[in-house]
Coordinates of C-alpha atoms in Angstrom, one line a residue:
M1 CA 45.9 74.3 -1.3
K2 CA 43.0 73.8 -3.7
H3 CA 45.5 73.0 -6.5
F4 CA 47.3 70.5 -4.2
K5 CA 44.1 68.6 -3.4
K6 CA 43.0 68.6 -7.1
I7 CA 46.4 67.1 -8.1
M8 CA 46.1 64.5 -5.4
A9 CA 42.6 63.5 -6.5
L10 CA 43.6 63.2 -10.1
A11 CA 46.7 61.2 -9.4
L12 CA 44.7 58.7 -7.2
A13 CA 42.1 58.3 -9.9
G14 CA 44.7 57.5 -12.4
L15 CA 46.4 55.0 -10.1
A16 CA 43.1 53.2 -9.5
L17 CA 42.3 53.1 -13.2
A18 CA 45.7 51.8 -14.1
S19 CA 45.5 49.1 -11.5
C20 CA 42.1 47.8 -12.8
V21 CA 43.2 47.4 -16.4
N22 CA 43.9 43.9 -17.5
P23 CA 47.5 43.4 -18.7
S24 CA 48.0 42.7 -22.4
K25 CA 50.0 39.6 -21.4
T26 CA 49.5 37.4 -18.4
S27 CA 51.1 34.3 -17.1
E28 CA 49.3 31.1 -16.7
P29 CA 46.6 31.1 -13.9
A30 CA 48.0 30.3 -10.4
G31 CA 46.0 27.1 -10.3
D32 CA 42.5 25.7 -10.0
S33 CA 40.8 24.9 -6.7
G34 CA 42.7 22.2 -4.9
S35 CA 46.1 23.2 -6.4
K36 CA 49.2 22.3 -4.4
T37 CA 50.8 25.7 -5.3
V38 CA 50.2 29.1 -3.9
T39 CA 51.6 32.1 -5.8
I40 CA 52.0 35.4 -3.9
G41 CA 52.8 38.7 -5.6
Y42 CA 55.1 41.3 -4.0
T43 CA 56.2 44.8 -4.9
Q44 CA 59.5 44.2 -3.1
F45 CA 62.1 41.5 -3.9
P46 CA 65.7 41.5 -2.7
A47 CA 68.8 40.3 -4.5
N48 CA 68.9 37.4 -2.1
V49 CA 67.4 36.1 1.1
D50 CA 70.5 36.0 3.2
P51 CA 69.3 37.3 6.6
A52 CA 72.7 38.9 7.3
A53 CA 72.6 41.0 4.2
E54 CA 71.2 44.5 4.5
Y55 CA 67.4 44.1 5.4
N56 CA 67.0 40.9 3.5
G57 CA 66.2 39.0 6.6
W58 CA 62.7 40.4 6.4
F59 CA 62.1 38.4 3.3
T60 CA 63.8 35.3 4.7
V61 CA 61.1 35.3 7.4
R62 CA 58.3 36.5 5.1
Y63 CA 58.7 33.7 2.7
G64 CA 58.9 31.0 5.4
V65 CA 62.5 30.2 4.8
G66 CA 64.0 31.2 8.1
E67 CA 63.1 31.7 11.7
T68 CA 64.6 33.4 14.7
L69 CA 65.2 32.2 18.3
F70 CA 62.4 34.5 19.5
K71 CA 59.5 36.2 17.7
M72 CA 57.1 39.0 18.4
D73 CA 53.4 38.3 19.1
D74 CA 50.4 40.4 17.9
K75 CA 51.1 42.9 20.8
L76 CA 54.8 43.1 19.9
E77 CA 55.8 41.3 23.0
V78 CA 58.7 38.9 22.6
K79 CA 58.0 35.1 22.8
P80 CA 60.2 32.0 22.3
W81 CA 60.3 30.5 18.8
L82 CA 63.3 28.2 18.0
A83 CA 64.4 28.7 21.6
E84 CA 62.7 27.5 24.8
K85 CA 63.8 30.3 27.0
I86 CA 66.4 33.0 27.7
E87 CA 68.0 33.7 31.1
A88 CA 70.2 36.6 32.3
V89 CA 73.2 34.9 34.0
S90 CA 74.8 38.3 34.7
D91 CA 74.6 41.9 33.5
L92 CA 76.8 40.8 30.6
E93 CA 75.8 37.2 30.0
W94 CA 72.7 35.5 28.5
K95 CA 71.9 31.8 28.4
I96 CA 69.6 30.5 25.8
T97 CA 68.0 27.1 25.8
L98 CA 67.1 25.7 22.4
K99 CA 64.1 23.6 21.4
D100 CA 65.3 20.0 20.9
K101 CA 63.3 18.9 17.9
V102 CA 64.2 21.6 15.3
T103 CA 66.0 20.6 12.2
F104 CA 67.3 22.5 9.2
Q105 CA 65.9 22.0 5.7
N106 CA 68.8 19.6 5.0
G107 CA 67.8 17.4 7.9
E108 CA 70.6 18.5 10.2
K109 CA 69.6 19.1 13.8
M110 CA 69.7 22.6 15.2
T111 CA 72.2 22.4 18.0
G112 CA 74.0 25.0 20.1
E113 CA 77.0 24.8 17.9
K114 CA 74.9 25.4 14.8
V115 CA 73.2 28.4 16.4
K116 CA 76.6 29.7 17.6
A117 CA 78.0 29.5 14.0
S118 CA 74.9 31.3 12.6
L119 CA 75.1 34.2 15.1
E120 CA 78.9 34.5 14.6
R121 CA 78.4 34.8 10.9
L122 CA 75.7 37.4 11.5
I123 CA 77.8 39.8 13.5
K124 CA 80.8 39.3 11.2
T125 CA 78.6 40.1 8.1
S126 CA 76.2 42.7 9.3
E127 CA 77.5 46.0 10.7
R128 CA 74.0 46.9 11.8
A129 CA 73.5 43.7 13.8
A130 CA 77.0 43.9 15.3
S131 CA 76.3 47.5 16.4
D132 CA 72.8 46.7 17.8
M133 CA 73.8 43.6 19.7
G134 CA 77.2 44.4 21.1
I135 CA 78.3 40.7 21.3
D136 CA 81.7 40.0 22.7
S137 CA 81.7 36.2 22.5
I138 CA 79.4 33.2 22.0
S139 CA 79.8 29.7 23.4
A140 CA 77.7 26.5 23.0
E141 CA 77.1 23.2 24.8
G142 CA 74.5 20.8 23.7
Q143 CA 71.2 22.6 23.3
T144 CA 72.4 25.8 25.1
V145 CA 74.0 28.9 23.8
T146 CA 75.7 31.5 26.0
I147 CA 76.1 35.1 24.7
K148 CA 78.5 37.5 26.4
T149 CA 78.2 41.2 25.6
K150 CA 80.6 44.1 25.7
A151 CA 78.2 46.2 27.7
V152 CA 74.8 45.7 29.4
Q153 CA 72.3 44.6 26.7
P154 CA 68.8 44.8 28.1
I155 CA 66.9 43.8 25.0
M156 CA 68.8 40.7 23.8
A157 CA 65.7 38.6 23.3
N158 CA 64.1 41.4 21.2
L159 CA 67.2 41.6 19.0
L160 CA 67.2 37.8 18.6
A161 CA 63.7 38.3 17.2
E162 CA 65.0 40.7 14.5
P163 CA 64.9 39.0 11.1
Y164 CA 68.7 39.5 10.7
S165 CA 69.0 36.9 13.5
A166 CA 67.3 34.1 11.5
I167 CA 69.2 30.9 12.2
V168 CA 70.9 29.3 9.2
D169 CA 73.1 26.2 8.8
T170 CA 76.3 27.9 7.8
T171 CA 77.8 24.7 6.4
G172 CA 74.6 23.7 4.6
K173 CA 74.1 24.1 0.8
S174 CA 70.8 25.3 -0.6
A175 CA 69.5 24.6 -4.1
S176 CA 70.1 28.3 -4.8
D177 CA 73.1 30.4 -3.9
K178 CA 70.7 33.2 -3.2
A179 CA 69.1 31.5 -0.2
P180 CA 70.3 29.9 3.0
V181 CA 69.5 26.6 4.6
G182 CA 67.0 27.7 7.2
T183 CA 64.6 26.0 9.6
G184 CA 61.3 27.3 8.1
P185 CA 58.5 25.4 6.4
Y186 CA 59.6 26.3 2.9
M187 CA 63.0 26.0 1.2
V188 CA 64.1 27.8 -2.0
T189 CA 64.6 25.7 -5.1
K190 CA 65.0 28.6 -7.6
Y191 CA 65.7 32.3 -7.0
T192 CA 65.8 34.8 -9.9
P193 CA 66.6 38.4 -8.9
E194 CA 64.1 40.9 -10.3
S195 CA 61.7 38.1 -11.2
G196 CA 60.7 35.8 -8.4
A197 CA 61.4 32.6 -6.5
E198 CA 60.1 29.0 -6.3
L199 CA 60.0 27.1 -3.0
K200 CA 58.9 23.7 -1.9
A201 CA 57.6 22.5 1.5
Y202 CA 60.0 21.1 4.0
E203 CA 58.0 18.0 4.9
D204 CA 60.0 17.4 8.1
Y205 CA 59.4 20.9 9.4
W206 CA 59.6 20.8 13.2
D207 CA 56.2 22.5 13.8
G208 CA 54.1 20.3 11.5
K209 CA 54.1 19.5 7.8
P210 CA 53.1 22.4 5.6
K211 CA 49.7 22.2 4.0
V212 CA 50.8 23.5 0.6
A213 CA 53.4 21.6 -1.4
N214 CA 54.8 24.5 -3.4
L215 CA 55.1 28.2 -3.1
K216 CA 55.9 30.8 -5.7
I217 CA 56.9 34.4 -5.2
K218 CA 56.3 36.7 -8.1
Y219 CA 57.9 40.2 -8.2
F220 CA 56.1 43.2 -9.7
S221 CA 58.2 46.3 -10.3
D222 CA 55.1 48.2 -11.2
P223 CA 52.7 48.3 -8.2
T224 CA 49.7 49.1 -10.4
A225 CA 50.1 45.8 -12.3
I226 CA 49.7 43.7 -9.1
S227 CA 46.0 44.3 -8.9
A228 CA 45.4 43.1 -12.4
A229 CA 47.5 40.0 -11.7
L230 CA 45.2 39.1 -8.7
K231 CA 42.1 39.7 -10.8
S232 CA 43.4 37.5 -13.6
K233 CA 44.4 34.7 -11.1
E234 CA 48.1 35.1 -12.2
V235 CA 48.6 35.2 -8.4
D236 CA 46.6 33.9 -5.5
A237 CA 47.5 36.7 -3.0
V238 CA 49.3 40.1 -3.1
Y239 CA 51.2 42.4 -0.8
G240 CA 51.8 46.0 -1.8
L241 CA 48.4 46.6 -3.5
P242 CA 47.7 50.3 -4.1
Y243 CA 45.4 51.6 -1.3
A244 CA 43.3 53.3 -4.0
N245 CA 42.2 49.7 -5.0
L246 CA 41.7 48.2 -1.5
S247 CA 38.0 49.1 -1.2
T248 CA 37.3 47.3 -4.5
Y249 CA 38.4 44.0 -2.9
A250 CA 36.8 44.7 0.4
S251 CA 33.4 44.8 -1.2
D252 CA 34.0 41.7 -3.4
K253 CA 33.1 38.4 -1.8
N254 CA 35.6 36.5 -4.0
Y255 CA 38.5 38.0 -2.1
K256 CA 39.7 38.3 1.5
I257 CA 41.8 41.0 3.1
S258 CA 44.0 40.5 6.2
E259 CA 44.8 44.0 7.4
V260 CA 46.3 45.1 10.7
E261 CA 47.4 48.3 12.4
G262 CA 51.1 48.5 12.1
S263 CA 54.0 50.8 12.9
R264 CA 55.1 51.2 9.3
Y265 CA 55.3 54.9 8.4
L266 CA 55.7 57.1 5.3
A267 CA 58.1 59.9 5.9
Y268 CA 60.4 62.4 4.3
Y269 CA 64.1 62.0 5.2
Y270 CA 66.0 65.2 4.8
N271 CA 69.5 65.3 3.3
F272 CA 71.6 67.4 5.6
E273 CA 74.4 67.4 3.0
N274 CA 72.2 69.6 0.9
P275 CA 73.1 73.3 1.7
Y276 CA 69.5 74.4 1.6
V277 CA 68.3 71.6 3.9
A278 CA 71.2 72.4 6.3
D279 CA 69.6 75.8 6.8
D280 CA 67.3 75.3 9.9
K281 CA 64.6 77.7 8.7
F282 CA 64.5 76.3 5.2
R283 CA 64.2 72.8 6.6
Q284 CA 61.4 73.9 9.0
A285 CA 59.6 75.5 6.0
L286 CA 59.7 72.2 4.2
D287 CA 58.2 70.4 7.1
T288 CA 55.6 73.1 7.6
L289 CA 54.4 72.6 4.0
V290 CA 53.5 68.9 4.6
D291 CA 49.8 68.4 5.3
K292 CA 50.0 65.1 7.2
K293 CA 46.2 64.8 7.6
T294 CA 45.4 65.3 4.0
Y295 CA 48.3 63.1 2.8
S296 CA 47.3 60.2 5.2
E297 CA 43.6 60.4 4.4
S298 CA 43.9 60.9 0.6
L299 CA 46.8 58.6 -0.2
F300 CA 45.8 55.6 2.0
K301 CA 42.0 55.8 1.7
G302 CA 41.1 55.4 5.3
S303 CA 44.0 53.0 6.0
A304 CA 46.4 55.4 7.6
V305 CA 46.5 57.9 10.5
P306 CA 48.7 61.1 10.7
A307 CA 51.9 60.6 12.7
V308 CA 53.2 62.5 15.7
G309 CA 56.6 60.8 15.6
P310 CA 58.3 57.6 14.4
F311 CA 56.3 55.4 16.7
P312 CA 52.5 55.1 17.0
T313 CA 51.3 57.0 20.1
G314 CA 50.0 53.7 21.6
F315 CA 53.6 52.7 22.5
A316 CA 54.7 53.8 25.9
F317 CA 58.0 55.0 24.5
A318 CA 56.3 57.2 21.7
L319 CA 56.3 60.9 21.4
Q320 CA 52.8 62.2 22.2
K321 CA 53.0 65.8 20.8
S322 CA 55.0 67.3 17.9
V323 CA 56.1 70.9 17.0
H324 CA 55.0 70.2 13.5
E325 CA 52.1 72.2 12.0
F326 CA 50.8 72.5 8.5
N327 CA 50.8 76.3 7.8
V328 CA 51.6 77.6 4.3
D329 CA 51.7 81.3 5.5
K330 CA 54.2 80.3 8.2
A331 CA 56.4 78.5 5.6
K332 CA 56.4 81.7 3.5
K333 CA 57.4 83.8 6.5
L334 CA 60.2 81.4 7.5
L335 CA 61.6 81.6 3.9
D336 CA 61.4 85.4 3.9
E337 CA 63.1 85.6 7.3
A338 CA 66.0 83.4 6.0
G339 CA 66.5 85.6 3.0
Y340 CA 64.8 83.5 0.4
K341 CA 62.9 86.0 -1.7
D342 CA 61.6 86.5 -5.2
T343 CA 63.6 89.5 -6.3
D344 CA 63.1 89.4 -10.0
G345 CA 59.3 88.7 -10.1
D346 CA 59.5 85.4 -11.9
G347 CA 57.5 83.6 -9.1
Y348 CA 60.5 81.8 -7.7
R349 CA 62.7 82.7 -4.7
E350 CA 66.4 83.6 -4.9
K351 CA 69.1 83.6 -2.2
D352 CA 72.3 85.6 -2.7
G353 CA 71.4 86.2 -6.3
Q354 CA 70.8 82.6 -7.1
K355 CA 67.5 81.0 -7.9
V356 CA 66.6 78.4 -5.3
S357 CA 66.0 75.0 -6.9
I358 CA 66.0 71.7 -5.1
E359 CA 65.8 68.0 -6.1
L360 CA 63.4 65.5 -4.7
L361 CA 63.8 61.8 -5.0
S362 CA 61.0 59.4 -5.9
F363 CA 60.6 55.7 -6.2
T364 CA 57.7 53.2 -6.4
R365 CA 58.3 51.0 -3.3
L366 CA 54.8 52.1 -2.5
P367 CA 52.6 53.4 -5.3
E368 CA 51.6 56.2 -2.9
M369 CA 55.1 57.6 -2.6
P370 CA 55.4 59.3 -6.0
L371 CA 52.0 60.9 -5.4
A372 CA 53.1 62.4 -2.1
V373 CA 56.3 63.8 -3.7
E374 CA 54.3 65.3 -6.7
A375 CA 51.9 66.9 -4.2
T376 CA 54.8 68.4 -2.2
Q377 CA 56.4 69.6 -5.4
Q378 CA 53.2 71.6 -6.1
Q379 CA 53.1 73.0 -2.6
L380 CA 56.7 74.1 -3.0
K381 CA 55.9 75.9 -6.3
E382 CA 53.1 77.8 -4.6
V383 CA 55.5 79.2 -2.1
G384 CA 58.1 80.1 -4.7
I385 CA 60.5 77.1 -4.5
E386 CA 61.4 75.3 -7.7
A387 CA 61.6 71.5 -7.2
T388 CA 62.5 68.8 -9.7
I389 CA 61.8 65.1 -9.2
K390 CA 64.4 62.4 -9.8
K391 CA 63.2 58.9 -10.0
V392 CA 65.6 56.3 -8.6
E393 CA 65.6 52.7 -7.4
V394 CA 65.1 52.4 -3.6
S395 CA 68.5 50.6 -3.4
A396 CA 70.2 53.7 -4.9
V397 CA 68.9 56.3 -2.3
A398 CA 71.8 55.9 0.1
S399 CA 74.3 56.8 -2.7
E400 CA 72.4 59.9 -3.9
K401 CA 74.1 63.2 -2.8
D402 CA 72.4 66.3 -4.1
Y403 CA 68.7 65.8 -3.2
A404 CA 66.8 67.8 -0.6
F405 CA 64.6 64.9 0.7
T406 CA 63.4 61.5 -0.2
P407 CA 60.3 59.5 0.8
Y408 CA 60.9 56.5 2.9
A409 CA 58.8 53.8 4.5
V410 CA 60.0 52.2 7.7
V411 CA 58.7 50.0 10.5
A412 CA 60.5 51.8 13.3
A413 CA 59.8 49.3 16.2
P414 CA 59.3 45.8 14.7
I415 CA 60.8 44.2 17.8
G416 CA 58.8 46.2 20.3
D417 CA 61.6 48.5 21.3
P418 CA 63.0 51.8 19.9
Y419 CA 66.7 51.3 20.4
A420 CA 67.6 49.6 17.1
F421 CA 65.8 52.3 15.1
F422 CA 67.6 55.1 16.9
N423 CA 71.0 53.3 16.7
S424 CA 70.8 52.8 12.9
A425 CA 68.6 55.6 11.6
V426 CA 69.2 58.6 14.0
K427 CA 72.6 58.2 15.5
T428 CA 75.4 60.0 13.8
N429 CA 76.9 57.7 11.1
G430 CA 74.2 55.1 11.8
T431 CA 74.1 52.3 9.2
A432 CA 70.6 53.5 8.1
N433 CA 71.1 57.2 8.6
I434 CA 70.8 58.0 4.9
G435 CA 70.1 61.7 5.4
H436 CA 73.2 62.2 7.6
Y437 CA 71.2 63.7 10.5
S438 CA 73.4 64.4 13.5
N439 CA 72.8 65.8 17.0
P440 CA 75.4 65.2 19.8
E441 CA 72.7 65.4 22.5
A442 CA 70.6 62.7 20.7
D443 CA 73.7 60.6 20.3
K444 CA 74.4 60.8 24.0
K445 CA 70.9 59.7 24.9
I446 CA 71.0 56.9 22.4
E447 CA 74.1 55.6 24.1
E448 CA 72.4 55.8 27.5
L449 CA 69.4 53.9 26.1
A450 CA 71.6 51.1 24.8
T451 CA 72.4 50.0 28.4
E452 CA 69.5 51.3 30.4
T453 CA 67.6 48.4 32.1
D454 CA 64.7 50.2 33.8
P455 CA 61.6 50.2 31.5
A456 CA 60.4 53.6 32.7
K457 CA 63.7 55.2 32.1
R458 CA 64.0 53.6 28.7
N459 CA 60.6 55.1 27.8
Q460 CA 61.6 58.5 29.0
L461 CA 64.9 58.4 27.1
S462 CA 63.1 57.4 23.9
K463 CA 60.7 60.3 24.2
E464 CA 63.6 62.8 24.8
I465 CA 65.4 61.5 21.7
Q466 CA 62.2 62.0 19.7
E467 CA 61.8 65.5 21.0
I468 CA 65.3 66.4 19.8
M469 CA 64.6 64.9 16.4
D470 CA 61.2 66.8 16.3
K471 CA 62.7 70.2 17.2
D472 CA 65.5 69.7 14.7
Y473 CA 62.9 69.0 11.9
G474 CA 65.3 66.2 11.0
F475 CA 62.5 64.0 9.6
T476 CA 58.9 64.6 8.6
I477 CA 57.0 61.5 9.7
I478 CA 53.8 61.8 7.7
G479 CA 51.5 58.9 8.7
F480 CA 51.2 55.2 9.8
F481 CA 49.4 53.0 7.4
K482 CA 47.9 49.5 7.8
V483 CA 49.7 46.6 6.3
A484 CA 47.5 44.4 4.1
L485 CA 47.5 41.1 2.4
V486 CA 44.8 40.6 -0.2
M487 CA 44.0 37.1 -1.4
D488 CA 41.6 35.0 -3.3
K489 CA 38.9 33.5 -1.1
S490 CA 40.3 30.0 -1.6
V491 CA 43.5 31.0 0.3
S492 CA 43.7 30.7 4.1
G493 CA 46.4 30.7 6.7
L494 CA 48.0 33.9 5.3
E495 CA 47.7 36.8 7.7
S496 CA 49.2 40.3 8.2
H497 CA 51.1 41.0 11.4
P498 CA 52.1 44.3 13.1
T499 CA 55.8 43.5 12.5
D500 CA 55.1 43.3 8.7
Y501 CA 57.4 40.3 8.3
Y502 CA 55.5 37.2 9.4
H503 CA 53.6 36.1 6.3
V504 CA 54.1 32.5 5.1
S505 CA 53.8 29.7 7.6
N506 CA 53.0 26.0 7.6
K507 CA 49.3 26.9 8.0
L508 CA 49.2 28.4 4.5
S509 CA 46.6 26.5 2.5
K510 CA 44.4 26.7 -0.6
E511 CA 41.1 25.0 -1.3

């Protein structure tokens, strides 16, 4: 354990030092005071901002390009956005009344027919959205849209607040084929994958003319470089700053930090196609070697709390107690009981005459991820398990086959309800179930949750599903960390949100 903490401390010190070094080459400064351009640096940047593609809708909304019919407030309660209201006509029918003054970025009015076409395109394009929503048909008349579902859908408004539901003009043509024509305050003029994007204000934006004329998004593949870019004024604000550097900005009057408690967690997703991971006792031993408290405190420097389950315990539907415990001696005992023993005295365990060696994935979506994996690698070595680390791009994780576990960062309840998470990440063959976890009892309860309308029963079903996941050691949810935007003091109107996808708005400004 002492070796583990020493490695963690050294790694964090190196990360902080790397982030503070000025780059040998920098771009032109983002702009002097009074500039009409704001540049924001991100450590994530998708191939496009089509809301129906994968999870790209998060960026459609983040960059102020697209908006949804409903949105989540600071308490993760659903409120109208592009819509005026939603009414349940029957158990299988929802009527949505749209705002009358909304236009798309090409000047076209947002009508019921336009919204119908956008949602039909969504469920045709996105398997995840189609599975979540269960839409049978959509009709439109004037400024109303009627959605009929195949089964009872108690959270339609929440799902219409999910970023994949951002409304786009399906017949409109954007300046970039990587972006849609949305209703947001900014429209894409140039989009370069693996580099960044340029956007300009939509002056006829329905909720008020944007305060900044131009917006630039700059992508940083190396999270340690983003801090240097902020210091050198290459960018005006950043998202994805290493937590080892956050305190430096908190004590500097030249910068501002917008930080909120969120439901984004760091976790290990186990790969059930790996024969060692498929062994219940081996998997439990892996979970038992993870010190959630130390990981959360050391990696995130006071900006994270250890997790019990996939949702913060403040949610009514969250698991309140876990079977997880950090116990190295117990992990050793579990491995011994399962027949994993060092029979040749080389310090590593064997099973059936074969040395046990596992592969761990690592990527830099968060700079803290590789540090966590390296620390776990050391813990595994101390109990006699050889582990190698394979660095991959986050987009390649789903196609990897041989690994034991991968780190993953997820907001499990961005729409204030657990169903979409269970349906995609936990249910057998779910669209985001990258580790191939499967439990028939959990599947049955997820199906019950899909149509349950009573809030108390929904909360109870959610807890029961989490208890099954927990006892299966299907995932190790390490901790929840705050989401933070760090910016130059001249920037205002840029705020973090618990959903982690409401960033840019028409209120963004720069002195």
